[in-house]
Structure formats: structure tokens, C-alpha cells
Coordinates of C-alpha atoms and ligand atoms in Angstrom, one line a residue:
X1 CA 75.7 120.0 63.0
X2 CA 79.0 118.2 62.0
X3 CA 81.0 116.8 65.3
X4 CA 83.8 118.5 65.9
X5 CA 83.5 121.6 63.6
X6 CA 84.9 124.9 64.7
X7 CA 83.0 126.8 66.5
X8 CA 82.1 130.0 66.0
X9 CA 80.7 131.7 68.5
X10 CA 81.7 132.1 72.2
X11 CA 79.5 129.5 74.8
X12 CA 76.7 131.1 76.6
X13 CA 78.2 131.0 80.4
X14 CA 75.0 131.0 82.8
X15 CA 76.1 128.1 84.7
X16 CA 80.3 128.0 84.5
X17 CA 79.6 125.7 81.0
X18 CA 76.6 123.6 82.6
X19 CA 74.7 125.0 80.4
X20 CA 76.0 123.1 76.9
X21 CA 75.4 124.6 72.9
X22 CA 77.6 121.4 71.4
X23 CA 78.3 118.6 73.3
X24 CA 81.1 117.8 71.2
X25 CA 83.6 120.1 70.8
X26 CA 85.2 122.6 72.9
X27 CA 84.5 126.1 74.4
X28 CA 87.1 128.5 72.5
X29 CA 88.1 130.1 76.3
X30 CA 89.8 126.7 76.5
X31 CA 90.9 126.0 73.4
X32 CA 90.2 123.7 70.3
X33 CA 89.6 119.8 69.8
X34 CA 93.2 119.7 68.7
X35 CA 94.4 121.0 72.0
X36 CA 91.8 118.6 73.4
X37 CA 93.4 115.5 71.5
X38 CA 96.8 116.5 72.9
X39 CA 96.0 116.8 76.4
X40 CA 94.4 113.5 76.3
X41 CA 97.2 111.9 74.7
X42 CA 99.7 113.7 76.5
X43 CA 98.1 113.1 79.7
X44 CA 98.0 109.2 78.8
X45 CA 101.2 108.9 78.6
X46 CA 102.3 110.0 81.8
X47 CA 99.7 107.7 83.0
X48 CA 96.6 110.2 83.7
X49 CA 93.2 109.1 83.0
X50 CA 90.8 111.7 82.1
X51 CA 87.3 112.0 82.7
X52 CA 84.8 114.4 81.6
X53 CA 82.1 116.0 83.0
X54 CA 78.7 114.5 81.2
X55 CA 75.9 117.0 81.5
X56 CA 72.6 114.9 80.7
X57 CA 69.7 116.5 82.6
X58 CA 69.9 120.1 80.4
X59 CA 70.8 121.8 78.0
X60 CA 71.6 125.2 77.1
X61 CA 68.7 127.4 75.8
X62 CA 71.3 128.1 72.5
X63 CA 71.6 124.5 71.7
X64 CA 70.4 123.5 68.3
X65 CA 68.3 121.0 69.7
X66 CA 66.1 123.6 72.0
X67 CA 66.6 126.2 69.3
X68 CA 64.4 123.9 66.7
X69 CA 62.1 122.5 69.6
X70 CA 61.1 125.7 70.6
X71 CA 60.6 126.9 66.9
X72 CA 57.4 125.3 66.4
X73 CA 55.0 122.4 68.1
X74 CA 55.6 120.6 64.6
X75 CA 59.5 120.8 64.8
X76 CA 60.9 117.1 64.6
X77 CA 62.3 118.1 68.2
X78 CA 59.2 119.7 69.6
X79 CA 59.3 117.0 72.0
X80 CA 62.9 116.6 72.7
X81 CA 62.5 118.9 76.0
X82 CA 59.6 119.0 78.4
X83 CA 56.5 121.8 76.9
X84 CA 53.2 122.3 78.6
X85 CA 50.3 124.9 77.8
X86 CA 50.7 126.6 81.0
X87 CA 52.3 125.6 84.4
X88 CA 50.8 122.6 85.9
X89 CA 52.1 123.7 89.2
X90 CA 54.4 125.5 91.7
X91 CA 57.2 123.8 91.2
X92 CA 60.5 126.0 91.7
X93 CA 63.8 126.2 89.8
X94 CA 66.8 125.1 92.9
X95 CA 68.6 128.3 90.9
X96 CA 66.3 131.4 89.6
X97 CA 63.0 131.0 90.6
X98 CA 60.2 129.6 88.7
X99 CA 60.9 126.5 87.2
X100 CA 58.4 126.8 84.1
X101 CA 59.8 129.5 81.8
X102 CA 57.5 130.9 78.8
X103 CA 58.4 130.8 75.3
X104 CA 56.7 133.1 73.0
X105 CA 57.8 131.1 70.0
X106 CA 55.4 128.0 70.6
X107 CA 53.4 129.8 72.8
X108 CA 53.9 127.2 75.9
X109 CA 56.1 126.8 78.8
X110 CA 59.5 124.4 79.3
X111 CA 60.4 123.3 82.2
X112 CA 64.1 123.7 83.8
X113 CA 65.5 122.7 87.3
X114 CA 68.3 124.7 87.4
X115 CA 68.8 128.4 85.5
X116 CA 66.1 128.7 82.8
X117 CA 68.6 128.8 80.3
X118 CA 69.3 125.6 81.1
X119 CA 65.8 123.6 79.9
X120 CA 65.2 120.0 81.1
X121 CA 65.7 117.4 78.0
X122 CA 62.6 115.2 78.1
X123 CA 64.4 111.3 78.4
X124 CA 61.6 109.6 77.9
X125 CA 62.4 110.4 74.1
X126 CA 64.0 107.6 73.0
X127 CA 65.6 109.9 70.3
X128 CA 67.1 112.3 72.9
X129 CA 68.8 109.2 74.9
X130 CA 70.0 108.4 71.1
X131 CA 71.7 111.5 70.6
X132 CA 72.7 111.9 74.2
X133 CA 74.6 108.7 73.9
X134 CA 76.4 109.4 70.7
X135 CA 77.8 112.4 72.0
X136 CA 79.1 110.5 74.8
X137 CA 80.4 108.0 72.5
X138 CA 82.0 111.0 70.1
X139 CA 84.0 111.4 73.4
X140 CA 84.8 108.0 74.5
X141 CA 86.4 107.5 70.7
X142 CA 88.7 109.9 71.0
X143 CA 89.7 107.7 74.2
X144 CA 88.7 109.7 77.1
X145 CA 88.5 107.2 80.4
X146 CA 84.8 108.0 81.7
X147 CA 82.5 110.2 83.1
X148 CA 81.1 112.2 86.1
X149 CA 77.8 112.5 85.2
X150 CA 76.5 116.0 86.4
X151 CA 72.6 116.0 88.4
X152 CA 71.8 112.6 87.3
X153 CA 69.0 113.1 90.1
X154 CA 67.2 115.4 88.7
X155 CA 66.7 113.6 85.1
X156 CA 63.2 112.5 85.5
X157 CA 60.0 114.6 87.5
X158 CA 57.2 112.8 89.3
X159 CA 54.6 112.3 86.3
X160 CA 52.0 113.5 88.6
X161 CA 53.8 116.2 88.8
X162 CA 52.3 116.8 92.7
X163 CA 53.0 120.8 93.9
X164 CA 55.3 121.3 96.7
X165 CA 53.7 121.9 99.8
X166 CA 56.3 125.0 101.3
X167 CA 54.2 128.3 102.0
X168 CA 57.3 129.8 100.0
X169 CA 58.9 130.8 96.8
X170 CA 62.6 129.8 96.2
X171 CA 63.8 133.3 97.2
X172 CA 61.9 133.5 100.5
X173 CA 63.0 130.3 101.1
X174 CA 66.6 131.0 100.1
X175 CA 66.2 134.3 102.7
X176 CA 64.2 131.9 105.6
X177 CA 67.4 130.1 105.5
X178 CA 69.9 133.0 105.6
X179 CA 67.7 134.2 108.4
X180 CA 67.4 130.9 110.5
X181 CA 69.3 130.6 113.9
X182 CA 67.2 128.6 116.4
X183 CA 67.8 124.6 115.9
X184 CA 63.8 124.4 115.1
X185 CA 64.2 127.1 112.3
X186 CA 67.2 125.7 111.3
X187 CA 65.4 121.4 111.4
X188 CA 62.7 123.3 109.3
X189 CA 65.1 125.0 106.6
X190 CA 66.2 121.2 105.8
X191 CA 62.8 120.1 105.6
X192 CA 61.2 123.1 103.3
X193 CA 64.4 122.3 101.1
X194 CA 64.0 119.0 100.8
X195 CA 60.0 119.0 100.3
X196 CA 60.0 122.0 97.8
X197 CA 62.2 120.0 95.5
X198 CA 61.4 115.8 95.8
X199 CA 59.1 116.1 93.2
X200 CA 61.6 117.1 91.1
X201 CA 64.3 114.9 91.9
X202 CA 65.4 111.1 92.8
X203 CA 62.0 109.6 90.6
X204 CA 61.7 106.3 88.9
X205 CA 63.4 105.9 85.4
X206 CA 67.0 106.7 86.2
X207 CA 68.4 102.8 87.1
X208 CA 67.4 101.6 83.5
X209 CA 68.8 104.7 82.2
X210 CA 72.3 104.3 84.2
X211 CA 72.2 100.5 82.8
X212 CA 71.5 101.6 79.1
X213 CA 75.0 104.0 79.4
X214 CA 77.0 101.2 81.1
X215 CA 76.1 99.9 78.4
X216 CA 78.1 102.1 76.2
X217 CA 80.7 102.4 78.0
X218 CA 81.0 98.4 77.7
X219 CA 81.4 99.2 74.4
X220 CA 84.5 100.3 74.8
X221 CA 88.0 98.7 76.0
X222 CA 90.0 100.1 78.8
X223 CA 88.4 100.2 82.6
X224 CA 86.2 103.4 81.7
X225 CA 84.6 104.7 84.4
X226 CA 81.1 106.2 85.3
X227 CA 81.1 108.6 88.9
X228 CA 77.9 110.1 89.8
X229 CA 77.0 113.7 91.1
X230 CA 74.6 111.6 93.6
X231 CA 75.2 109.7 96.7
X232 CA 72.6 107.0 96.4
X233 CA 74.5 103.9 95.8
X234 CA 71.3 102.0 94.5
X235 CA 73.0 103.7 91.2
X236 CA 75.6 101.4 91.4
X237 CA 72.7 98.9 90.8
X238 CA 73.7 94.9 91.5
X239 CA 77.4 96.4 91.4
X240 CA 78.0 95.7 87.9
X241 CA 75.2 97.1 85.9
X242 CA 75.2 101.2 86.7
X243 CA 78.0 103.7 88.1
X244 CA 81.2 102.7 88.9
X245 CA 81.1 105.5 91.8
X246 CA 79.1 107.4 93.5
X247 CA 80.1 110.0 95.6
X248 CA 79.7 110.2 99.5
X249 CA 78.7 113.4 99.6
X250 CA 77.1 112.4 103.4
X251 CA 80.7 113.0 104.7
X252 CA 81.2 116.7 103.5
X253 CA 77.8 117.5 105.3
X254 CA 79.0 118.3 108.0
X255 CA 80.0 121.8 109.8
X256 CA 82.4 119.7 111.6
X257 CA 84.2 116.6 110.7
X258 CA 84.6 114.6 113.9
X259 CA 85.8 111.3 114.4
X260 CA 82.3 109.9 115.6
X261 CA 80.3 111.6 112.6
X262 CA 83.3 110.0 110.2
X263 CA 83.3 106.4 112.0
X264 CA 79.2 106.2 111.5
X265 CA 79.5 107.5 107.9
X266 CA 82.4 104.9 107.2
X267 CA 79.9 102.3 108.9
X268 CA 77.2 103.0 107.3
X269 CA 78.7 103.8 104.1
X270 CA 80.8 100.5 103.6
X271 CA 78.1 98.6 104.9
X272 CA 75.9 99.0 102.5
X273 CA 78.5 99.2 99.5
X274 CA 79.7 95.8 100.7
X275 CA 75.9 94.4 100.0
X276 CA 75.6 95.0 96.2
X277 CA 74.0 92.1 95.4
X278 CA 76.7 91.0 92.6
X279 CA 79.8 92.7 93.2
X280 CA 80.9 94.9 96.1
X281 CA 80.3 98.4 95.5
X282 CA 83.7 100.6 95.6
X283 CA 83.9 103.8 97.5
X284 CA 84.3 107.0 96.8
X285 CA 85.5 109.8 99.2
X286 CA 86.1 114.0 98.6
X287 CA 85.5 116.7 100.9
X288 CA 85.2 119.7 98.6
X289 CA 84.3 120.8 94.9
X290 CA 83.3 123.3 92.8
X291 CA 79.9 124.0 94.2
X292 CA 81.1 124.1 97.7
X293 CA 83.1 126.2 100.1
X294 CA 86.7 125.3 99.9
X295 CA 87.8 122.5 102.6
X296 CA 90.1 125.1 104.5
X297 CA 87.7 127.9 105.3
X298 CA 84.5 125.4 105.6
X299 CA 86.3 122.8 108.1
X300 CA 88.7 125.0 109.6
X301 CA 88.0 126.5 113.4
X302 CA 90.2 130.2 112.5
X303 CA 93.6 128.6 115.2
X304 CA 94.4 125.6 113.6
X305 CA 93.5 126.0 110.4
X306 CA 97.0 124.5 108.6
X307 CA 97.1 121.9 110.7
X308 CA 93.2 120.9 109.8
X309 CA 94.3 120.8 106.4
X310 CA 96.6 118.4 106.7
X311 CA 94.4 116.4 108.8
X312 CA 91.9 116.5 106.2
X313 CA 94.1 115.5 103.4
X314 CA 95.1 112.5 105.7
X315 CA 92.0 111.2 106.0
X316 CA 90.4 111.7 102.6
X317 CA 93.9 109.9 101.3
X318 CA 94.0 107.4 103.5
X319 CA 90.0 106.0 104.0
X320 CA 88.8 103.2 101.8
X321 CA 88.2 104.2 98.2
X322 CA 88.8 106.9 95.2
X323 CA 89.9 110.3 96.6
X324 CA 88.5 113.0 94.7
X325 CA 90.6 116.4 95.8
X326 CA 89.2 119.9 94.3
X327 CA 91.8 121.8 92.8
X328 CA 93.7 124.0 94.8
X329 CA 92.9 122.5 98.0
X330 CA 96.2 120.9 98.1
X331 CA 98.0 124.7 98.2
X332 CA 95.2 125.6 101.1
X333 CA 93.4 128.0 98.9
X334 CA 90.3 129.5 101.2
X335 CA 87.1 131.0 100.0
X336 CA 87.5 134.3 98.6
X337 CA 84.3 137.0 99.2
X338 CA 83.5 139.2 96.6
X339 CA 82.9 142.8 97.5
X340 CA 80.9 144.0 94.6
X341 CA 77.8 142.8 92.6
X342 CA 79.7 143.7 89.8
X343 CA 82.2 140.9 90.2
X344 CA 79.3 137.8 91.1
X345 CA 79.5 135.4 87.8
X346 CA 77.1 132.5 89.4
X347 CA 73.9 133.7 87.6
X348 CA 72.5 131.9 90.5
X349 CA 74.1 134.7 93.2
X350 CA 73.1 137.5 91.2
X351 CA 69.5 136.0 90.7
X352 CA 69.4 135.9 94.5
X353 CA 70.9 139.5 94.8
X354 CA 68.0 141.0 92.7
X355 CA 65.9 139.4 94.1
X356 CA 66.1 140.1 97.9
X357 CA 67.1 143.8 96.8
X358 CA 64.4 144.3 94.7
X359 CA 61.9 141.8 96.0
X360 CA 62.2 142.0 99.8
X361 CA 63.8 145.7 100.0
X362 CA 66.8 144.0 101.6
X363 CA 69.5 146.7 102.4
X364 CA 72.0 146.3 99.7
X365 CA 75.2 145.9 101.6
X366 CA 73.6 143.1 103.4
X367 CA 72.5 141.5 99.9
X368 CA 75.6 141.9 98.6
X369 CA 77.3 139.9 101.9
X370 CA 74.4 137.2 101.7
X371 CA 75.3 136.3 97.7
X372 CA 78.9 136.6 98.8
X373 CA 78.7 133.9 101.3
X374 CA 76.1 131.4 99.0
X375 CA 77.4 132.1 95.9
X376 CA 80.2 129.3 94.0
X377 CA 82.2 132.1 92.9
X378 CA 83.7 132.5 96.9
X379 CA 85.1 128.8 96.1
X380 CA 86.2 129.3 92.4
X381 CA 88.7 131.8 91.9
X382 CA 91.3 131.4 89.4
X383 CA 94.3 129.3 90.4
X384 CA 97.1 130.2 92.2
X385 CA 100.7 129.1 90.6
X386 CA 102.9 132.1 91.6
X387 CA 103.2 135.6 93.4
X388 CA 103.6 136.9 90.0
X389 CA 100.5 139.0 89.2
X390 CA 97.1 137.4 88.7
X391 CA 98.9 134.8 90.5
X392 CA 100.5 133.7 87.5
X393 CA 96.8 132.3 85.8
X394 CA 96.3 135.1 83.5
X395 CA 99.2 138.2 82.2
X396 CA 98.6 140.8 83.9
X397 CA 97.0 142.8 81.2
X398 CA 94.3 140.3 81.3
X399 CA 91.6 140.9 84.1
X400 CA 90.4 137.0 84.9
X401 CA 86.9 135.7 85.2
X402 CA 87.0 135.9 88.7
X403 CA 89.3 138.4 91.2
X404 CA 91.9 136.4 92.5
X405 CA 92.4 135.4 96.1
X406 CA 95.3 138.0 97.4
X407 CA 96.5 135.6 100.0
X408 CA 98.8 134.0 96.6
X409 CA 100.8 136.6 98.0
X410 CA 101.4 134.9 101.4
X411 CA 102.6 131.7 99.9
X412 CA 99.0 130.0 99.3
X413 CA 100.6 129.3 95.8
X414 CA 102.3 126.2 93.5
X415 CA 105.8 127.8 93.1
X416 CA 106.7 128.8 96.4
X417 CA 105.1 125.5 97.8
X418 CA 107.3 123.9 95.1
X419 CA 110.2 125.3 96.8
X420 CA 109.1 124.7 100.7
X421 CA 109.7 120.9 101.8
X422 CA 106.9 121.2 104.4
X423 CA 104.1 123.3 102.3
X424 CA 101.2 121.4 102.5
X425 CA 101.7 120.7 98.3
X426 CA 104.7 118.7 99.6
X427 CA 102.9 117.2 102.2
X428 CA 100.0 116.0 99.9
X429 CA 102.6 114.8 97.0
X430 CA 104.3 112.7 99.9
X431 CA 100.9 111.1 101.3
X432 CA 100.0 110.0 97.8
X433 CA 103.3 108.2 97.1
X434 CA 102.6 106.9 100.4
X435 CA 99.3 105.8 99.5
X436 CA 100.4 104.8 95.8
X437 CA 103.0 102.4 97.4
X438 CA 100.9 100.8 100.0
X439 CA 99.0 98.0 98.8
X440 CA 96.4 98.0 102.1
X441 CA 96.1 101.7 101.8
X442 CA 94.3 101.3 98.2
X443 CA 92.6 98.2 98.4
X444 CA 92.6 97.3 102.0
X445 CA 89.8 96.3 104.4
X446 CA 88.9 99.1 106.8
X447 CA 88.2 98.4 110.7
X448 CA 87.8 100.9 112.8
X449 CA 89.8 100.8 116.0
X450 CA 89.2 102.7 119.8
X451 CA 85.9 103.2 118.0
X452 CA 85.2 105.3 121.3
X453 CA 87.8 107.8 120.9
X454 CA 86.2 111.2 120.8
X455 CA 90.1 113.0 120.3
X456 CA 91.2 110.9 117.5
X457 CA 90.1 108.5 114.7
X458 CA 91.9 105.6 114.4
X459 CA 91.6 102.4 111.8
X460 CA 93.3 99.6 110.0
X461 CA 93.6 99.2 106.4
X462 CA 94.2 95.3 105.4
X463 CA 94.8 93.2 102.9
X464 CA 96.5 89.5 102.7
X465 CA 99.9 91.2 102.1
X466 CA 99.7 94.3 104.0
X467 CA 98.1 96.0 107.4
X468 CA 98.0 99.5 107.8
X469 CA 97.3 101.6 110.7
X470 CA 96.5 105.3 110.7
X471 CA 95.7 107.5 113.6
X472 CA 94.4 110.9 113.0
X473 CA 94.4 113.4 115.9
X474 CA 91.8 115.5 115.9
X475 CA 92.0 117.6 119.1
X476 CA 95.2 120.2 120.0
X477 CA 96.7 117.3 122.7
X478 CA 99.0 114.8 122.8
X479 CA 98.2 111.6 123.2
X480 CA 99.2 108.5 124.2
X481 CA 97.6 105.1 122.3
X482 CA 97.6 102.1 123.8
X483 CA 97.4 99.4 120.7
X484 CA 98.5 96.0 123.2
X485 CA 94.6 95.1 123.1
X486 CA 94.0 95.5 119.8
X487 CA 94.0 91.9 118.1
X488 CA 95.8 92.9 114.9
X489 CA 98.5 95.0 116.4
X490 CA 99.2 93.3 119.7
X491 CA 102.7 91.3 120.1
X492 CA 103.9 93.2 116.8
X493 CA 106.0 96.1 115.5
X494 CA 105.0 99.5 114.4
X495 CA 106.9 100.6 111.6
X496 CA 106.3 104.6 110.8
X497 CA 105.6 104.8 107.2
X498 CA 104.6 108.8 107.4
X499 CA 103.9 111.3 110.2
X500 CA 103.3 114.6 110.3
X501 CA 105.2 115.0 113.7
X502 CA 108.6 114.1 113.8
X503 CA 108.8 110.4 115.0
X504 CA 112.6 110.4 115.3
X505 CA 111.9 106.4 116.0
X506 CA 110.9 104.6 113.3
X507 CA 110.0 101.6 115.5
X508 CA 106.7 102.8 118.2
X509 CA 106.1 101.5 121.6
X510 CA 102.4 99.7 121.6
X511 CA 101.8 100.3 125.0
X512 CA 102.4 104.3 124.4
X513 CA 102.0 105.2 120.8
X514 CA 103.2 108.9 121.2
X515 CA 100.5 110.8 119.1
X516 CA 101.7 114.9 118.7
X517 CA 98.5 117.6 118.3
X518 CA 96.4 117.0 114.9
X519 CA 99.0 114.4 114.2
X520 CA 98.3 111.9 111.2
X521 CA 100.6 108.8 111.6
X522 CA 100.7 105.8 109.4
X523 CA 102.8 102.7 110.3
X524 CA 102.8 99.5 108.9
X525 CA 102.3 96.5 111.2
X526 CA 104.9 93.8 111.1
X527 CA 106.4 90.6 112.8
X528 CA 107.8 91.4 115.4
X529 CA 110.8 88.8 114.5
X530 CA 110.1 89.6 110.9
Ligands
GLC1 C1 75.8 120.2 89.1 C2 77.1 121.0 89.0 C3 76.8 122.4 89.2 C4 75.9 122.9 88.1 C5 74.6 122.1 88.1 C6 73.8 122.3 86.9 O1 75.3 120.3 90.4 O2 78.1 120.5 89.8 O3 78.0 123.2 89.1 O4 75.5 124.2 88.3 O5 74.9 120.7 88.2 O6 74.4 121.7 85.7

């Protein structure tokens, strides 16, 4: 197939686009490669890097690639995706159910961890890696600035390929941990989840593989960047020879973010990041994306919702490292439940639907509420820009993907935040110029301060130039800081760089640092006589 012709026929869809026919051009839903090139260039000049998602692990079952390997056992591709005679064991798909689909064309089985129209590409083909890596050069040409690199985990299988040990199928697994209340239900959920897939995921292979595609992207000029869906930083190898970034995905899971689980996580995190034998490791901070429940509803406690937002924002854009923010999480959007099977798009909801209803004689009404509350749909409606209808993403003659949330209504969208100076859009435009401007914010050192502190979470940021601190309160009280014992601070001046209280001083008394409820305060710390 050419690069870049136009295509044809619309993408298949299972998996929100996760489930690639070309890797190099673009879904007609969104477009053309000429839009594309715009964007890109448009976006470069107003000093926006792009990065793509990079999909390596799968395919989609419409692909050339699979079409000709499934064709015949004598296809030049018949061994470009993983093909066995008949299952070699129980091994589960994390999406629909069994993970070894049968394929009436070659008479044998593939193998797919997620949806099984998304087969596994075997990598220990050298001519799969080959083609892999020129469509991630086609991309790179064009000038795009790196890549997130979807599932890298689950690239390689244990070549013994060892059966899981959980007495359950995938559904009854997914239903055990619907069902699970007591804290030793619930310790054993995490365990069945985590033994029924680490065959399948985390296996040897993947550090040469990440060094082979720094490798290409050495190729190329400009600091291009690699971010992986994983948080293991040994894929950031010696520090110079694998990902840029990987994600710390250990902060997000969490039913509650607390000062002590963040100050451990930061700990531990930096810790280790700092040890890369070659260069120190760079961190990488989000609390939300598209396969999770959106940071308001998720971290909120239903009373103080708006004000945990904020608090949130603060600390993802203010800890050491890249901020990654999921769209719409600066406008507060919340999860949104759909009421009817009808509307579910994740193939992996509906899967789970059918199969409880069906399978297990589950009551549909509670089905339908299960797959409301795990599927990604509740945390991928369409944006909200307006109270026009549709919220302004679609005319209203056009019914969207995805109902949108009717809380754009009540001002949970881009215009009328525009126009509010204290919508939280404002407030997370302000803390990025805040950030953007503040040397120690970006690259500072972080040290934790009144590492005790169970209300609030307090730290410095510090380079040569610059020191930073932030206080975030996370409890409904006021407090009252006492910095005079704190080395860096002591004998010094305070001087407020942003607050989400009004601090009608710019200048703060050390001995009582006047904190408001779910307060985030930055100040920069200066000479007293300077
Ligand atoms: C990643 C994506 C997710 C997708 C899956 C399969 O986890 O973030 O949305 O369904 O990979 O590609």
C-alpha cells in the first residue's frame, strides 16, 4: 500500500482507533493528511509540539498485514502475527474474553490481548519491527515531535507461555470484582488481576526493543520525545538509551490523594528516577486520561468537589516533571453514565454487558449500571465549548459519538469559562503562566517540607536561581504554617506568586503563614534585604 494514499473506507472502531488498518494516514472522521500537515505546522508555530499516539503491540484485524497473514500459512506474512494449531492455554484477553481467537482461513488460532480484532504482531519478526519502524519514521518526516507509545507492556508473552492460575474466566472475574466489598475480597481481586495476566505482560524483550526505536528517533533533529503507557522506569534504561518518560501512573491509583500517599509516591518515585545509571531520569506526572474516570468525579468527596479540582490542578502543575492534563479536565468535566446499552461504544463495556446478561442471568438494569460505571465511554464524552447544543462539538443535526454531558449547560464549558475570571479554565491558564515563568517550578529540586503534615502537603522547588514553595491544603481548615524552622525559608521573605485565597499581603509572616481551606499558595523565597 502507498503511504499516505486516500483512504477509502471508514476505520473499523473496536477500540476508539486502537485498533489501526494504516498506520500512516488518517481516519476520514478526522480528516485528511493535508489537514494533518496543517495542524502540525500550524501548531509549530505557535510553539506546540505534537505527539502521536504509537500503537505497536496490535493491529487491527482489517489491516493488510493480518489480512494476507491470515490468508494462508504460506503468505510472506504468515508469521508477522502470533498463530498456533490450537490454544496452548487459558490465557484471557484483559478486554473480551478468550485471548486465542480462531481463524477459519488458516485453520489456527492468533492470539490478542486486548479485543480480538485487535491481534498481537509477533516482534520477534525482524520484518515486522522493520515495518513498524518506517511507519513511525513516515510520521517523524513529516516533523511530528514524538511518541506515546500505547501498551508497550504487553508486546512480548512468556515463551513458556505458563496458564494462569485464577479459578476464573475474565467475565467472572470482571463480576468477582464488581461484587467485592470485604478488604480480603477486595486484596484478592488485585491479586487474581494481576496473576491472570503476568504471563502476558512485563516479559523480557522490550528494553532492546525501546533502545532499537530510540534509535530512530536519534535519527532525527529536534528534542523528539518517547512517553510510555507504562510506569516501570527500567524503560528509561541507563537514562539515555529508552523512553524519555514514563508515566507515574502509581499516583492516580489511588481512591484518595492524600498528602502522605503523594509524599511516599514523590519519594519513591524521584528516588529511583534520580539513579539512572547515566543520566537522571525525568518525571512525569497526570492524574487522569482517556481510559480512566475523569479527575473531578474520581477524586472528588460530592462537598468540595470545585475546590478539589483546583487542588488537583495545583499539584499536578506544580510537582517535579511533565504534566500531562486529559482534555476537559481543566473545565471540570465529570464522568457522564450512560443509560442505555444502545449508547455503550467501548466494545469492551458491551462485551462485558452480554456477557453477565447472557452468561450469568444478571438482571439487566443492573448490567446496564455495572458497564456504565467500568466502561471508558463515562470519561469520553464529546467536548464541551459552549451551551450551544451538542455543546457546541457537533451541529445540532449531528447526533455525536457519544451523548454529551448535560452539565455544559451549568457552565462546565470553554466559552462561559472564557468569560468567568475565576472558572477553573482561568485558574489553570494562570497556574501554567505561573509555572512557565518560574524557573524552580520546571526544573527545580523537590524537598518535601512538614513531611508529617496529615492536612496539607507542602514542598520546595529549587534551583541555583530560584526557590519555590507551595503549600497545598488538603482538609476544609485554616491553617496556620510555621516555616521559622525550616532551613531554606527561615530569616527570609515570602513573596506570593499565586493563591487561590485572596492573600491581600503580598509579603507572608513565617511564623503564621495564613493557609485558607483547600488553599494552594506559591511564593517565592527571597532575601530578606534583597
Ligand atoms: C491503551 C490505550 C487504550 C486502548 C489499549 C489498546 O491502554 O490507552 O485506550 O484500548 O491500549 O490499544
Amino acid at each position: 500500500m502507498r503511504f499516505g494514499s486516500p483512504r477509502t473506507s471508514l476505520p473499523p472502531n473496536w477500540d476508539c482507533g486502537y485498533d489501526i488498518s494504516d498506520y500512516c494516514n488518517v481516519a476520514p472522521e478526522y480528516g485528511t493528511l493535508d489537514d494533518f500537515k496543517l495542524f502540525l505546522d500550524e501548531s509549530h508555530k505557535r510553539n506546540i509540539r505534537v505527539i502521536l499516539d504509537l500503537v505497536l503491540n496490535h493491529t487491527s484485524d482489517e489491516h493488510a498485514w493480518f489480512l494476507e497473514s491470515k490468508s494462508s500459512r504460506a503468505n510472506p506474512k504468515a508469521d508477522w502475527y502470533v498463530w498456533v494449531d490450537t490454544p496452548p492455554n487459558n490465557w484471557q484477553s484483559c478486554f473480551d474474553g478468550d485471548a486465542w481467537t480462531y481463524a477459519p482461513e488458516r485453520g489456527q488460532y492468533y492470539y490478542h490481548y486486548f479485543m480480538k480484532q485487535q491481534p498481537d504482531l509477533n516482534w520477534h519478526n525482524p520484518e515486522v519491527k522493520q515495518a513498524m519502524w518506517d511507519a513511525a519514521r513516515f510520521w517523524l518526516d513529516l516533523g511530528v515531535d514524538g511518541y506515546r507509545l500505547d501498551a508497550i507492556g504487553t508486546i512480548y508473552e512468556d515463551p513458556k507461555r505458563t496458564p494462569h492460575s485464577v479459578p476464573m474466566n475474565l467475565a467472572e472475574l470482571r463480576r468477582f470484582s464488581d461484587l467485592a466489598k470485604t478488604p480480603k475480597e477486595l486484596k484478592l481481586k488485585d491479586k487474581y488481576w494481576h496473576d491472570m495476566f503476568k504471563h502476558q505482560w512485563g516479559q523480557a524483550g522490550l528494553h532492546d526493543l525501546m533502545q532499537e526505536l530510540r534509535a530512530v528517533m536519534n535519527e532525527y533533529g529536534g528534542d523528539r520525545m518517547l512517553v510510555g503507557e507504562d510506569d516501570n522506569i527500567d524503560y528509561m534504561g541507563n537514562g539515555n538509551d529508552e523512553l524519555h518518560l514514563v508515566f507515574n501512573f502509581p499516583l492516580m491509583r489511588t481512591e484518595r490523594l492524600t498528602p502522605q500517599h503523594i509524599r511516599k509516591n514523590q519519594k519513591e518515585r524521584l528516588k529511583r528516577l534520580n539513579s539512572l545509571p547515566v543520566e537522571k531520569g525525568w518525571a512525569c506526572n497526570t492524574l487522569g486520561n482517556h481510559d480512566s474516570s475523569r479527575i473531578r468525579t474520581r477524586y472528588g468527596d460530592k462537598l468540595h468537589d470545585a475546590e478539589l479540582a483546583r487542588l488537583h490542578a495545583g499539584l499536578i502543575l506544580t510537582l517535579k516533571g511533565t504534566a500531562f492534563l486529559y482534555n476537559g479536565e481543566e473545565i471540570g468535566m465529570t464522568d457522564y453514565m450512560l443509560t442505555d446499552i444502545s449508547q455503550v461504544k467501548d466494545t469492551m463495556g458491551i462485551w462485558y454487558y452480554h456477557a453477565i446478561v447472557t452468561g450469568m442471568g444478571v438482571h439487566p438494569e443492573e448490567a446496564l449500571a455495572r458497564t456504565a460505571e467500568m466502561t471508558r465511554d463515562k470519561n469520553r464524552t464529546p467536548m464541551q465549548w459552549s451551551k450551544n447544543s451538542n455543546a457546541g462539538f457537533s451541529p445540532q443535526d449531528i447526533t455525536p459519538w457519544l451523548p454529551v454531558n448535560p452539565n455544559y449547560k451549568d457552565g462546565i464549558n470553554v466559552k462561559d469559562q472564557t468569560q468567568s475570571p475565576y472558572s477553573l479554565l482561568n485558574y489553570y491558564q494562570h497556574l501554567i503562566n505561573v509555572r512557565k515563568q518560574s524557573p524552580a517550578l520546571i526544573f527545580g529540586e523537590y524537598t518535601p517540607i512538614h513531611a508529617a503534615a496529615k492536612d496539607y502537603f507542602a514542598f520546595l522547588r529549587h534551583t541555583d536561581s530560584q526557590k519555590v514553595v507551595v503549600v497545598l491544603n488538603f482538609s476544609n481548615k485554616r491553617l496556620e504554617l510555621d516555616l521559622t524552622k525550616v532551613k531554606e525559608v527561615k530569616a527570609r521573605t515570602l513573596h506570593t506568586l499565586f493563591s487561590s485565597a485572596d492573600h491581600s499581603q503580598k509579603k507572608q509572616d513565617l511564623h503564621a503563614l495564613a493557609i485558607n481551606p483547600f488553599e494552594i499558595f506559591i511564593a517565592e523565597v527571597k532575601s530578606t534585604h534583597g
